[in-house]
Amino acid sequence: MPNFYFGTSLSAHQAEGNNFSSDWWEFEHSILKDKGLAPSGLASNHWELFENDHKLARELGHNSHRFSIEWAKIEPSQGQVNYEAVNHYKKVFASLSHNKLIPFVTLLHFSLPKWFADLGGFEKKGNIRHYLDYCKLIGNTFRDEMKHIITINEPDIYAYHSYLINKWPPQKGRYLLYSKVLKNLALAHRLAYEDLKGINPDFQIGVAKNNQVFRPDRSGNPLDHLLSHLLHQQWNHRFLDLIKKHQDFIGLNYYFYRCVRADPKLVDTFCQMSYPTSRKTDMNWEVYPKGLYILLHDLHKRYKKPVIITENGVADRFDKLREDVIKESLYWTMKAREEKVDVQGYLHWSLIDNYEWDSGFEQRFGLIKVDYDENFSRTVRPSALIYRDLIKKYQKQIEQE
Ligand code: BGC
């Protein structure tokens, strides 16, 4: 067991390629195509190159790796298991073990099997049993290969994009449905937790939760304060409160720093606006590494569970910001750790460049660059070497405690 989990995160749909039985595949070949966006296609060809990618991760000093198993590949039609896909993931686990990378396994990372989406996905409580069957299949098959399981990646980001702002499939923006989907996802998690624990009580189970820092725009304005507080509660606590008795750790995905202003003109963005900082990623997101420290303390205080940072990173094609972001993010993580927050790992998003949902291939989050025109060749970015050196430094520091 390492003294701290250092590594990266990745998801199947974004990296593997050929996820043609999923709802996203269909969405890419209709709605996104009409918008002129290239489909995920072979993505980063991680399906074929995973051994090479794991080896690179090992060489970069990582001891852990988060990835997702694609339900649409395991069960492309309802009730029919594709054993070729199952065998593929067996090889993935074997390669991780060969490279001494501890697996963090996500069971659902946004994309759904198309048949499940056609049944109404998580809009219907009755559909949850299909998800549970899939979870049990994975739990039984890989009982001895995995310990850390993330049942659902960012339930709130999923529900928000798919059921509130109409951006992702099935593009049904209705508040009541959004609320229902969130509740069903929480129920799905709780039931999956129980089923998986029944298979192996040693499994460590959580969700990867997207939490954000909400900051009042005007320090002396009580309405800005009230709104920030309400958004913090709604976004950061509501889902976790629903599953608080069913989690062994909290996975924290951190990207966003929001400025909150009670202004009727901002109603479309739920009174949130960009915080004016000089550092912005290629996605135009603010860079605020101290946010990790704030959120780690908040989670620790409220839930008293170990936290693993399951995503944190920047879209930064020319690798101008990433080095500083990694340095500062690790600094704030370790500071929280010194102050007795039980934070046990940092998994950077992402190991390799990959398909960024409705933003396509332009956005580059990888420590390793992928050349899509040159046979998916991989080039290690300079920031990956800085991360490697920091891992060594912090591992030594922790050993000496
Ligand atoms: C998601 C990833 C995504 C990343 C960057 C997270 O919300 O889990 O799939 O690529 O953010 O946008």
mmCIF file of C-alpha atoms and ligand atoms in Angstrom:
data_model
loop_
_atom_site.group_PDB
_atom_site.id
_atom_site.type_symbol
_atom_site.label_atom_id
_atom_site.label_comp_id
_atom_site.label_asym_id
_atom_site.label_seq_id
_atom_site.Cartn_x
_atom_site.Cartn_y
_atom_site.Cartn_z
ATOM 1 C CA MET A 1 0.000 0.000 0.000
ATOM 2 C CA PRO A 2 1.502 3.367 -0.954
ATOM 3 C CA ASN A 3 1.470 6.118 1.665
ATOM 4 C CA PHE A 4 -0.422 8.369 -0.749
ATOM 5 C CA TYR A 5 -2.138 7.628 -4.065
ATOM 6 C CA PHE A 6 -0.458 9.605 -6.828
ATOM 7 C CA GLY A 7 -1.584 9.178 -10.398
ATOM 8 C CA THR A 8 -4.081 10.204 -13.030
ATOM 9 C CA SER A 9 -7.665 9.685 -14.157
ATOM 10 C CA LEU A 10 -9.175 8.745 -17.485
ATOM 11 C CA SER A 11 -12.562 7.638 -18.774
ATOM 12 C CA ALA A 12 -13.443 4.966 -21.309
ATOM 13 C CA HIS A 13 -15.583 6.960 -23.718
ATOM 14 C CA GLN A 14 -13.089 9.792 -23.827
ATOM 15 C CA ALA A 15 -10.001 7.657 -24.394
ATOM 16 C CA GLU A 16 -10.711 4.152 -25.677
ATOM 17 C CA GLY A 17 -12.616 4.776 -28.898
ATOM 18 C CA ASN A 18 -15.382 2.926 -30.749
ATOM 19 C CA ASN A 19 -18.044 3.262 -28.077
ATOM 20 C CA PHE A 20 -20.716 2.717 -30.672
ATOM 21 C CA SER A 21 -23.402 1.151 -28.482
ATOM 22 C CA SER A 22 -23.615 4.229 -26.241
ATOM 23 C CA ASP A 23 -26.010 7.156 -26.146
ATOM 24 C CA TRP A 24 -23.064 9.526 -26.659
ATOM 25 C CA TRP A 25 -22.094 7.854 -29.926
ATOM 26 C CA GLU A 26 -25.548 8.556 -31.272
ATOM 27 C CA PHE A 27 -25.489 12.119 -29.943
ATOM 28 C CA GLU A 28 -22.124 12.770 -31.607
ATOM 29 C CA HIS A 29 -23.368 11.487 -34.933
ATOM 30 C CA SER A 30 -26.486 13.648 -34.904
ATOM 31 C CA ILE A 31 -26.638 16.777 -32.759
ATOM 32 C CA LEU A 32 -22.893 17.387 -32.380
ATOM 33 C CA LYS A 33 -22.209 16.565 -36.020
ATOM 34 C CA ASP A 34 -24.707 19.236 -37.055
ATOM 35 C CA LYS A 35 -22.719 21.665 -34.925
ATOM 36 C CA GLY A 36 -19.583 20.725 -36.871
ATOM 37 C CA LEU A 37 -17.905 18.741 -34.095
ATOM 38 C CA ALA A 38 -15.887 15.632 -34.941
ATOM 39 C CA PRO A 39 -17.180 12.452 -33.255
ATOM 40 C CA SER A 40 -15.098 10.561 -30.725
ATOM 41 C CA GLY A 41 -14.261 7.814 -33.268
ATOM 42 C CA LEU A 42 -11.150 6.038 -32.082
ATOM 43 C CA ALA A 43 -10.740 8.692 -29.356
ATOM 44 C CA SER A 44 -7.102 8.375 -28.152
ATOM 45 C CA ASN A 45 -7.003 4.722 -29.172
ATOM 46 C CA HIS A 46 -6.414 3.770 -25.565
ATOM 47 C CA TRP A 47 -8.292 0.515 -26.284
ATOM 48 C CA GLU A 48 -5.221 -0.645 -28.188
ATOM 49 C CA LEU A 49 -2.541 1.425 -26.530
ATOM 50 C CA PHE A 50 -3.446 0.947 -22.855
ATOM 51 C CA GLU A 51 -0.330 -1.102 -22.073
ATOM 52 C CA ASN A 52 1.887 1.572 -23.514
ATOM 53 C CA ASP A 53 -0.025 4.261 -21.565
ATOM 54 C CA HIS A 54 0.254 2.340 -18.294
ATOM 55 C CA LYS A 55 3.972 1.905 -18.850
ATOM 56 C CA LEU A 56 4.355 5.647 -19.381
ATOM 57 C CA ALA A 57 2.395 6.316 -16.176
ATOM 58 C CA ARG A 58 4.705 4.004 -14.267
ATOM 59 C CA GLU A 59 7.782 5.685 -15.748
ATOM 60 C CA LEU A 60 6.351 9.014 -14.616
ATOM 61 C CA GLY A 61 6.346 7.768 -11.034
ATOM 62 C CA HIS A 62 2.607 7.166 -10.622
ATOM 63 C CA ASN A 63 1.405 4.444 -8.280
ATOM 64 C CA SER A 64 -2.333 4.638 -9.101
ATOM 65 C CA HIS A 65 -4.608 4.992 -12.070
ATOM 66 C CA ARG A 66 -8.307 5.765 -12.309
ATOM 67 C CA PHE A 67 -10.182 4.542 -15.368
ATOM 68 C CA SER A 68 -13.738 3.594 -16.231
ATOM 69 C CA ILE A 69 -15.261 0.378 -17.447
ATOM 70 C CA GLU A 70 -17.717 1.081 -20.252
ATOM 71 C CA TRP A 71 -21.141 -0.388 -19.544
ATOM 72 C CA ALA A 72 -22.151 0.042 -23.216
ATOM 73 C CA LYS A 73 -19.246 -2.208 -24.230
ATOM 74 C CA ILE A 74 -19.893 -4.811 -21.529
ATOM 75 C CA GLU A 75 -23.626 -4.971 -22.256
ATOM 76 C CA PRO A 76 -24.181 -3.556 -25.760
ATOM 77 C CA SER A 77 -27.727 -4.965 -25.906
ATOM 78 C CA GLN A 78 -29.976 -5.454 -22.913
ATOM 79 C CA GLY A 79 -29.082 -8.634 -21.037
ATOM 80 C CA GLN A 80 -26.308 -9.656 -23.454
ATOM 81 C CA VAL A 81 -22.819 -9.632 -22.054
ATOM 82 C CA ASN A 82 -19.987 -9.099 -24.491
ATOM 83 C CA TYR A 83 -17.271 -11.378 -23.131
ATOM 84 C CA GLU A 84 -14.681 -9.942 -25.490
ATOM 85 C CA ALA A 85 -15.056 -6.634 -23.698
ATOM 86 C CA VAL A 86 -14.907 -8.387 -20.314
ATOM 87 C CA ASN A 87 -11.664 -10.071 -21.403
ATOM 88 C CA HIS A 88 -10.300 -6.774 -22.586
ATOM 89 C CA TYR A 89 -10.748 -5.280 -19.126
ATOM 90 C CA LYS A 90 -9.096 -8.366 -17.626
ATOM 91 C CA LYS A 91 -6.052 -7.427 -19.661
ATOM 92 C CA VAL A 92 -6.350 -3.838 -18.489
ATOM 93 C CA PHE A 93 -6.242 -4.982 -14.858
ATOM 94 C CA ALA A 94 -3.297 -7.267 -15.625
ATOM 95 C CA SER A 95 -1.384 -4.429 -17.249
ATOM 96 C CA LEU A 96 -2.068 -2.119 -14.298
ATOM 97 C CA SER A 97 -0.810 -4.754 -11.924
ATOM 98 C CA HIS A 98 2.257 -5.384 -14.100
ATOM 99 C CA ASN A 99 3.024 -1.653 -13.935
ATOM 100 C CA LYS A 100 2.332 -1.485 -10.194
ATOM 101 C CA LEU A 101 -0.569 0.912 -10.655
ATOM 102 C CA ILE A 102 -3.411 0.622 -8.147
ATOM 103 C CA PRO A 103 -6.736 0.670 -9.990
ATOM 104 C CA PHE A 104 -9.506 3.127 -9.130
ATOM 105 C CA VAL A 105 -12.424 1.808 -11.105
ATOM 106 C CA THR A 106 -15.317 3.999 -12.228
ATOM 107 C CA LEU A 107 -18.434 2.058 -13.166
ATOM 108 C CA LEU A 108 -20.283 4.897 -14.864
ATOM 109 C CA HIS A 109 -18.646 7.937 -16.406
ATOM 110 C CA PHE A 110 -21.454 9.878 -18.161
ATOM 111 C CA SER A 111 -22.046 7.630 -21.198
ATOM 112 C CA LEU A 112 -24.873 5.068 -21.019
ATOM 113 C CA PRO A 113 -25.680 2.033 -23.142
ATOM 114 C CA LYS A 114 -28.061 3.283 -25.809
ATOM 115 C CA TRP A 115 -30.657 0.636 -24.897
ATOM 116 C CA PHE A 116 -30.654 1.856 -21.277
ATOM 117 C CA ALA A 117 -30.995 5.481 -22.372
ATOM 118 C CA ASP A 118 -33.868 4.473 -24.665
ATOM 119 C CA LEU A 119 -35.638 2.934 -21.675
ATOM 120 C CA GLY A 120 -35.455 6.330 -19.984
ATOM 121 C CA GLY A 121 -32.109 5.894 -18.191
ATOM 122 C CA PHE A 122 -32.074 7.221 -14.650
ATOM 123 C CA GLU A 123 -35.289 9.167 -15.168
ATOM 124 C CA LYS A 124 -37.093 6.012 -14.075
ATOM 125 C CA LYS A 125 -36.574 4.417 -10.715
ATOM 126 C CA GLY A 126 -37.499 1.029 -12.190
ATOM 127 C CA ASN A 127 -34.464 1.163 -14.508
ATOM 128 C CA ILE A 128 -31.980 1.205 -11.643
ATOM 129 C CA ARG A 129 -32.055 -2.600 -11.489
ATOM 130 C CA HIS A 130 -30.291 -2.744 -14.889
ATOM 131 C CA TYR A 131 -27.448 -0.641 -13.570
ATOM 132 C CA LEU A 132 -27.241 -2.855 -10.480
ATOM 133 C CA ASP A 133 -26.992 -6.000 -12.615
ATOM 134 C CA TYR A 134 -24.074 -4.459 -14.448
ATOM 135 C CA CYS A 135 -22.398 -3.391 -11.167
ATOM 136 C CA LYS A 136 -22.746 -6.917 -9.790
ATOM 137 C CA LEU A 137 -21.301 -8.416 -12.943
ATOM 138 C CA ILE A 138 -18.241 -6.188 -12.650
ATOM 139 C CA GLY A 139 -17.999 -6.726 -8.881
ATOM 140 C CA ASN A 140 -18.056 -10.516 -9.250
ATOM 141 C CA THR A 141 -15.766 -10.651 -12.284
ATOM 142 C CA PHE A 142 -13.097 -8.363 -10.870
ATOM 143 C CA ARG A 143 -13.564 -9.166 -7.201
ATOM 144 C CA ASP A 144 -9.878 -9.766 -6.633
ATOM 145 C CA GLU A 145 -8.482 -7.237 -9.075
ATOM 146 C CA MET A 146 -9.903 -4.062 -7.577
ATOM 147 C CA LYS A 147 -10.472 -2.442 -4.237
ATOM 148 C CA HIS A 148 -11.454 1.191 -4.911
ATOM 149 C CA ILE A 149 -14.700 1.591 -6.804
ATOM 150 C CA ILE A 150 -16.398 4.777 -7.946
ATOM 151 C CA THR A 151 -20.003 3.930 -8.716
ATOM 152 C CA ILE A 152 -20.864 7.150 -10.544
ATOM 153 C CA ASN A 153 -18.754 9.972 -11.891
ATOM 154 C CA GLU A 154 -20.090 13.467 -11.115
ATOM 155 C CA PRO A 155 -23.816 12.696 -10.790
ATOM 156 C CA ASP A 156 -24.581 16.396 -10.490
ATOM 157 C CA ILE A 157 -22.616 17.449 -13.578
ATOM 158 C CA TYR A 158 -24.380 14.697 -15.507
ATOM 159 C CA ALA A 159 -27.854 15.680 -14.312
ATOM 160 C CA TYR A 160 -27.107 19.386 -14.806
ATOM 161 C CA HIS A 161 -25.960 19.045 -18.421
ATOM 162 C CA SER A 162 -28.476 16.395 -19.440
ATOM 163 C CA TYR A 163 -31.563 17.498 -17.516
ATOM 164 C CA LEU A 164 -31.180 21.193 -16.760
ATOM 165 C CA ILE A 165 -29.225 23.099 -19.391
ATOM 166 C CA ASN A 166 -29.951 20.834 -22.386
ATOM 167 C CA LYS A 167 -26.361 20.381 -23.434
ATOM 168 C CA TRP A 168 -25.889 16.619 -23.211
ATOM 169 C CA PRO A 169 -28.081 13.669 -24.148
ATOM 170 C CA PRO A 170 -31.002 13.313 -23.715
ATOM 171 C CA GLN A 171 -31.268 17.139 -23.638
ATOM 172 C CA LYS A 172 -34.370 17.308 -21.485
ATOM 173 C CA GLY A 173 -34.026 20.519 -19.525
ATOM 174 C CA ARG A 174 -36.671 20.389 -16.837
ATOM 175 C CA TYR A 175 -36.045 21.146 -13.181
ATOM 176 C CA LEU A 176 -38.344 18.444 -11.846
ATOM 177 C CA LEU A 177 -36.739 15.810 -14.005
ATOM 178 C CA TYR A 178 -33.282 17.028 -13.018
ATOM 179 C CA SER A 179 -34.203 16.668 -9.384
ATOM 180 C CA LYS A 180 -35.669 13.223 -9.951
ATOM 181 C CA VAL A 181 -32.604 11.998 -11.842
ATOM 182 C CA LEU A 182 -30.349 13.191 -9.024
ATOM 183 C CA LYS A 183 -32.458 11.329 -6.472
ATOM 184 C CA ASN A 184 -32.448 8.189 -8.607
ATOM 185 C CA LEU A 185 -28.691 8.397 -9.017
ATOM 186 C CA ALA A 186 -28.301 8.655 -5.245
ATOM 187 C CA LEU A 187 -30.546 5.624 -4.814
ATOM 188 C CA ALA A 188 -28.610 3.749 -7.520
ATOM 189 C CA HIS A 189 -25.392 4.488 -5.646
ATOM 190 C CA ARG A 190 -26.764 3.334 -2.281
ATOM 191 C CA LEU A 191 -28.069 0.082 -3.729
ATOM 192 C CA ALA A 192 -24.885 -0.546 -5.702
ATOM 193 C CA TYR A 193 -22.901 0.097 -2.523
ATOM 194 C CA GLU A 194 -24.840 -2.602 -0.695
ATOM 195 C CA ASP A 195 -24.627 -5.097 -3.555
ATOM 196 C CA LEU A 196 -20.902 -4.563 -4.005
ATOM 197 C CA LYS A 197 -20.180 -4.826 -0.295
ATOM 198 C CA GLY A 198 -22.091 -8.111 -0.375
ATOM 199 C CA ILE A 199 -19.655 -9.343 -3.011
ATOM 200 C CA ASN A 200 -16.562 -8.140 -1.205
ATOM 201 C CA PRO A 201 -16.753 -6.314 2.134
ATOM 202 C CA ASP A 202 -13.242 -5.003 1.519
ATOM 203 C CA PHE A 203 -14.262 -2.952 -1.499
ATOM 204 C CA GLN A 204 -13.822 0.759 -0.813
ATOM 205 C CA ILE A 205 -16.692 2.534 -2.477
ATOM 206 C CA GLY A 206 -17.525 6.163 -3.213
ATOM 207 C CA VAL A 207 -18.620 8.542 -5.948
ATOM 208 C CA ALA A 208 -16.499 11.130 -7.758
ATOM 209 C CA LYS A 209 -18.155 14.363 -6.745
ATOM 210 C CA ASN A 210 -17.680 17.631 -8.573
ATOM 211 C CA ASN A 211 -17.433 20.315 -5.902
ATOM 212 C CA GLN A 212 -16.937 24.005 -6.551
ATOM 213 C CA VAL A 213 -15.864 27.101 -4.678
ATOM 214 C CA PHE A 214 -18.576 29.772 -4.570
ATOM 215 C CA ARG A 215 -17.352 33.182 -3.591
ATOM 216 C CA PRO A 216 -19.549 36.241 -2.954
ATOM 217 C CA ASP A 217 -18.682 38.924 -5.476
ATOM 218 C CA ARG A 218 -19.160 41.891 -3.116
ATOM 219 C CA SER A 219 -17.791 41.220 0.329
ATOM 220 C CA GLY A 220 -20.229 43.643 2.010
ATOM 221 C CA ASN A 221 -23.336 42.436 0.206
ATOM 222 C CA PRO A 222 -25.513 40.102 2.324
ATOM 223 C CA LEU A 223 -27.436 38.812 -0.705
ATOM 224 C CA ASP A 224 -24.240 37.746 -2.472
ATOM 225 C CA HIS A 225 -23.246 35.933 0.734
ATOM 226 C CA LEU A 226 -26.597 34.235 1.107
ATOM 227 C CA LEU A 227 -26.633 33.076 -2.489
ATOM 228 C CA SER A 228 -23.075 31.731 -2.295
ATOM 229 C CA HIS A 229 -24.010 29.827 0.827
ATOM 230 C CA LEU A 230 -27.130 28.344 -0.795
ATOM 231 C CA LEU A 231 -25.245 27.346 -3.929
ATOM 232 C CA HIS A 232 -22.536 25.769 -1.806
ATOM 233 C CA GLN A 233 -25.114 23.724 0.073
ATOM 234 C CA GLN A 234 -27.077 22.740 -2.999
ATOM 235 C CA TRP A 235 -24.166 21.873 -5.227
ATOM 236 C CA ASN A 236 -21.562 20.612 -2.797
ATOM 237 C CA HIS A 237 -23.643 18.921 -0.102
ATOM 238 C CA ARG A 238 -27.050 17.929 -1.424
ATOM 239 C CA PHE A 239 -26.004 14.748 -3.221
ATOM 240 C CA LEU A 240 -23.399 13.738 -0.643
ATOM 241 C CA ASP A 241 -25.982 14.124 2.125
ATOM 242 C CA LEU A 242 -28.172 11.607 0.308
ATOM 243 C CA ILE A 243 -25.426 8.992 0.301
ATOM 244 C CA LYS A 244 -23.566 9.826 3.494
ATOM 245 C CA LYS A 245 -24.141 6.437 5.083
ATOM 246 C CA HIS A 246 -23.022 4.665 1.943
ATOM 247 C CA GLN A 247 -19.529 5.794 1.217
ATOM 248 C CA ASP A 248 -16.115 4.682 2.371
ATOM 249 C CA PHE A 249 -14.355 7.641 0.817
ATOM 250 C CA ILE A 250 -15.299 10.785 -1.051
ATOM 251 C CA GLY A 251 -13.857 11.267 -4.524
ATOM 252 C CA LEU A 252 -13.347 14.980 -5.125
ATOM 253 C CA ASN A 253 -13.239 16.373 -8.670
ATOM 254 C CA TYR A 254 -12.222 20.002 -8.549
ATOM 255 C CA TYR A 255 -12.201 22.461 -11.454
ATOM 256 C CA PHE A 256 -14.434 25.451 -10.736
ATOM 257 C CA TYR A 257 -14.177 28.738 -8.902
ATOM 258 C CA ARG A 258 -17.419 30.708 -9.143
ATOM 259 C CA CYS A 259 -18.129 34.295 -8.381
ATOM 260 C CA VAL A 260 -21.676 34.799 -7.108
ATOM 261 C CA ARG A 261 -23.596 38.035 -7.493
ATOM 262 C CA ALA A 262 -27.235 38.658 -6.735
ATOM 263 C CA ASP A 263 -28.045 40.293 -10.034
ATOM 264 C CA PRO A 264 -31.229 39.618 -12.052
ATOM 265 C CA LYS A 265 -29.170 39.886 -15.244
ATOM 266 C CA LEU A 266 -27.310 36.736 -14.183
ATOM 267 C CA VAL A 267 -30.367 34.584 -13.735
ATOM 268 C CA ASP A 268 -29.432 32.395 -16.738
ATOM 269 C CA THR A 269 -26.190 31.387 -15.071
ATOM 270 C CA PHE A 270 -27.755 30.911 -11.624
ATOM 271 C CA CYS A 271 -26.145 34.187 -10.489
ATOM 272 C CA GLN A 272 -22.676 32.909 -11.202
ATOM 273 C CA MET A 273 -19.996 34.537 -13.263
ATOM 274 C CA SER A 274 -16.376 34.016 -14.036
ATOM 275 C CA TYR A 275 -14.044 35.228 -11.382
ATOM 276 C CA PRO A 276 -11.685 37.706 -12.989
ATOM 277 C CA THR A 277 -8.240 36.201 -12.589
ATOM 278 C CA SER A 278 -5.290 36.479 -14.905
ATOM 279 C CA ARG A 279 -5.022 32.699 -15.221
ATOM 280 C CA LYS A 280 -7.567 30.950 -17.385
ATOM 281 C CA THR A 281 -7.440 27.572 -19.043
ATOM 282 C CA ASP A 282 -8.132 26.966 -22.745
ATOM 283 C CA MET A 283 -11.745 26.273 -21.701
ATOM 284 C CA ASN A 284 -11.774 29.764 -20.185
ATOM 285 C CA TRP A 285 -12.058 28.341 -16.667
ATOM 286 C CA GLU A 286 -10.468 30.185 -13.753
ATOM 287 C CA VAL A 287 -7.434 28.632 -12.139
ATOM 288 C CA TYR A 288 -7.672 28.680 -8.356
ATOM 289 C CA PRO A 289 -5.684 25.827 -6.772
ATOM 290 C CA LYS A 290 -6.378 27.041 -3.237
ATOM 291 C CA GLY A 291 -9.956 25.934 -3.858
ATOM 292 C CA LEU A 292 -8.793 22.375 -3.220
ATOM 293 C CA TYR A 293 -7.724 23.322 0.282
ATOM 294 C CA ILE A 294 -11.058 25.016 0.997
ATOM 295 C CA LEU A 295 -13.091 22.079 -0.328
ATOM 296 C CA LEU A 296 -10.976 19.443 1.411
ATOM 297 C CA HIS A 297 -11.518 21.145 4.759
ATOM 298 C CA ASP A 298 -15.222 21.509 4.060
ATOM 299 C CA LEU A 299 -15.678 17.808 3.189
ATOM 300 C CA HIS A 300 -13.611 16.706 6.161
ATOM 301 C CA LYS A 301 -15.577 18.821 8.580
ATOM 302 C CA ARG A 302 -18.977 17.755 7.303
ATOM 303 C CA TYR A 303 -18.536 14.058 6.463
ATOM 304 C CA LYS A 304 -15.470 12.863 8.408
ATOM 305 C CA LYS A 305 -14.484 10.456 5.627
ATOM 306 C CA PRO A 306 -11.225 9.998 3.763
ATOM 307 C CA VAL A 307 -11.067 12.089 0.599
ATOM 308 C CA ILE A 308 -9.283 11.133 -2.595
ATOM 309 C CA ILE A 309 -8.898 13.825 -5.226
ATOM 310 C CA THR A 310 -10.179 11.868 -8.203
ATOM 311 C CA GLU A 311 -9.826 14.688 -10.765
ATOM 312 C CA ASN A 312 -8.124 18.038 -11.033
ATOM 313 C CA GLY A 313 -6.489 19.484 -14.111
ATOM 314 C CA VAL A 314 -6.502 22.063 -16.870
ATOM 315 C CA ALA A 315 -7.156 22.274 -20.592
ATOM 316 C CA ASP A 316 -3.782 23.652 -21.623
ATOM 317 C CA ARG A 317 -2.706 22.716 -25.145
ATOM 318 C CA PHE A 318 0.678 24.440 -24.908
ATOM 319 C CA ASP A 319 1.437 23.290 -21.384
ATOM 320 C CA LYS A 320 1.842 26.843 -20.108
ATOM 321 C CA LEU A 321 -0.239 26.616 -16.952
ATOM 322 C CA ARG A 322 -0.154 22.947 -16.015
ATOM 323 C CA GLU A 323 3.174 22.983 -14.218
ATOM 324 C CA ASP A 324 2.123 25.763 -11.834
ATOM 325 C CA VAL A 325 -1.314 24.281 -11.349
ATOM 326 C CA ILE A 326 0.151 20.927 -10.334
ATOM 327 C CA LYS A 327 2.677 22.545 -7.995
ATOM 328 C CA GLU A 328 0.078 24.718 -6.305
ATOM 329 C CA SER A 329 -2.599 22.031 -6.179
ATOM 330 C CA LEU A 330 -0.221 19.628 -4.464
ATOM 331 C CA TYR A 331 0.926 22.355 -2.113
ATOM 332 C CA TRP A 332 -2.672 23.035 -0.971
ATOM 333 C CA THR A 333 -3.469 19.335 -0.792
ATOM 334 C CA MET A 334 -0.481 18.643 1.426
ATOM 335 C CA LYS A 335 -1.251 21.663 3.580
ATOM 336 C CA ALA A 336 -4.748 20.323 4.234
ATOM 337 C CA ARG A 337 -3.180 16.938 4.996
ATOM 338 C CA GLU A 338 -0.800 18.515 7.526
ATOM 339 C CA GLU A 339 -3.828 20.118 9.139
ATOM 340 C CA LYS A 340 -5.259 16.617 9.683
ATOM 341 C CA VAL A 341 -7.669 16.428 6.778
ATOM 342 C CA ASP A 342 -7.705 12.767 5.817
ATOM 343 C CA VAL A 343 -6.805 13.236 2.159
ATOM 344 C CA GLN A 344 -5.317 10.070 0.725
ATOM 345 C CA GLY A 345 -4.609 10.715 -2.928
ATOM 346 C CA TYR A 346 -4.295 13.052 -5.877
ATOM 347 C CA LEU A 347 -5.257 11.781 -9.326
ATOM 348 C CA HIS A 348 -4.617 14.342 -12.014
ATOM 349 C CA TRP A 349 -6.961 14.682 -14.993
ATOM 350 C CA SER A 350 -5.662 13.365 -17.258
ATOM 351 C CA LEU A 351 -2.946 10.918 -18.258
ATOM 352 C CA ILE A 352 -3.368 11.486 -21.997
ATOM 353 C CA ASP A 353 -5.229 13.991 -24.167
ATOM 354 C CA ASN A 354 -8.725 12.753 -24.854
ATOM 355 C CA TYR A 355 -12.171 13.544 -26.204
ATOM 356 C CA GLU A 356 -13.699 16.352 -24.175
ATOM 357 C CA TRP A 357 -17.433 15.645 -24.559
ATOM 358 C CA ASP A 358 -19.258 18.464 -26.353
ATOM 359 C CA SER A 359 -15.944 20.337 -26.801
ATOM 360 C CA GLY A 360 -14.326 17.627 -28.939
ATOM 361 C CA PHE A 361 -10.603 17.091 -29.351
ATOM 362 C CA GLU A 362 -9.437 20.709 -29.205
ATOM 363 C CA GLN A 363 -9.208 20.756 -25.423
ATOM 364 C CA ARG A 364 -6.021 19.114 -24.168
ATOM 365 C CA PHE A 365 -5.967 17.921 -20.571
ATOM 366 C CA GLY A 366 -3.185 15.337 -20.887
ATOM 367 C CA LEU A 367 0.129 15.103 -19.091
ATOM 368 C CA ILE A 368 0.907 13.254 -22.297
ATOM 369 C CA LYS A 369 0.145 14.780 -25.671
ATOM 370 C CA VAL A 370 -1.650 12.650 -28.252
ATOM 371 C CA ASP A 371 -0.986 13.367 -31.911
ATOM 372 C CA TYR A 372 -4.256 12.442 -33.614
ATOM 373 C CA ASP A 373 -2.777 12.900 -37.102
ATOM 374 C CA GLU A 374 0.305 10.804 -36.421
ATOM 375 C CA ASN A 375 -1.063 7.438 -35.460
ATOM 376 C CA PHE A 376 -1.981 8.549 -31.938
ATOM 377 C CA SER A 377 1.683 8.953 -31.015
ATOM 378 C CA ARG A 378 2.318 9.952 -27.421
ATOM 379 C CA THR A 379 4.686 12.741 -26.272
ATOM 380 C CA VAL A 380 5.302 13.414 -22.598
ATOM 381 C CA ARG A 381 4.692 17.104 -21.801
ATOM 382 C CA PRO A 382 7.242 18.929 -19.585
ATOM 383 C CA SER A 383 4.665 19.355 -16.797
ATOM 384 C CA ALA A 384 4.482 15.554 -16.483
ATOM 385 C CA LEU A 385 8.137 15.563 -15.430
ATOM 386 C CA ILE A 386 7.482 18.252 -12.843
ATOM 387 C CA TYR A 387 4.639 16.116 -11.482
ATOM 388 C CA ARG A 388 7.002 13.114 -11.365
ATOM 389 C CA ASP A 389 9.564 15.114 -9.333
ATOM 390 C CA LEU A 390 6.897 16.412 -6.957
ATOM 391 C CA ILE A 391 5.597 12.894 -6.391
ATOM 392 C CA LYS A 392 9.102 11.829 -5.337
ATOM 393 C CA LYS A 393 9.477 14.830 -3.056
ATOM 394 C CA TYR A 394 6.126 14.372 -1.314
ATOM 395 C CA GLN A 395 6.513 10.605 -1.012
ATOM 396 C CA LYS A 396 9.810 11.129 0.785
ATOM 397 C CA GLN A 397 8.279 13.785 3.008
ATOM 398 C CA ILE A 398 5.378 11.516 3.967
ATOM 399 C CA GLU A 399 7.735 8.560 4.630
ATOM 400 C CA GLN A 400 9.713 10.663 7.091
ATOM 401 C CA GLU A 401 6.695 11.679 9.145
HETATM 402 C C1 BGC B 1 -15.251 14.947 -16.091
HETATM 403 C C2 BGC B 1 -14.325 14.562 -17.208
HETATM 404 C C3 BGC B 1 -13.966 15.798 -18.021
HETATM 405 C C4 BGC B 1 -13.287 16.792 -17.095
HETATM 406 C C5 BGC B 1 -12.846 18.070 -17.790
HETATM 407 C C6 BGC B 1 -14.926 16.237 -15.397
HETATM 408 O O1 BGC B 1 -16.095 16.934 -15.168
HETATM 409 O O2 BGC B 1 -15.370 13.877 -15.188
HETATM 410 O O3 BGC B 1 -14.921 13.584 -17.982
HETATM 411 O O4 BGC B 1 -13.155 15.512 -19.108
HETATM 412 O O5 BGC B 1 -14.189 17.155 -16.087
HETATM 413 O O6 BGC B 1 -13.930 18.765 -18.276
#
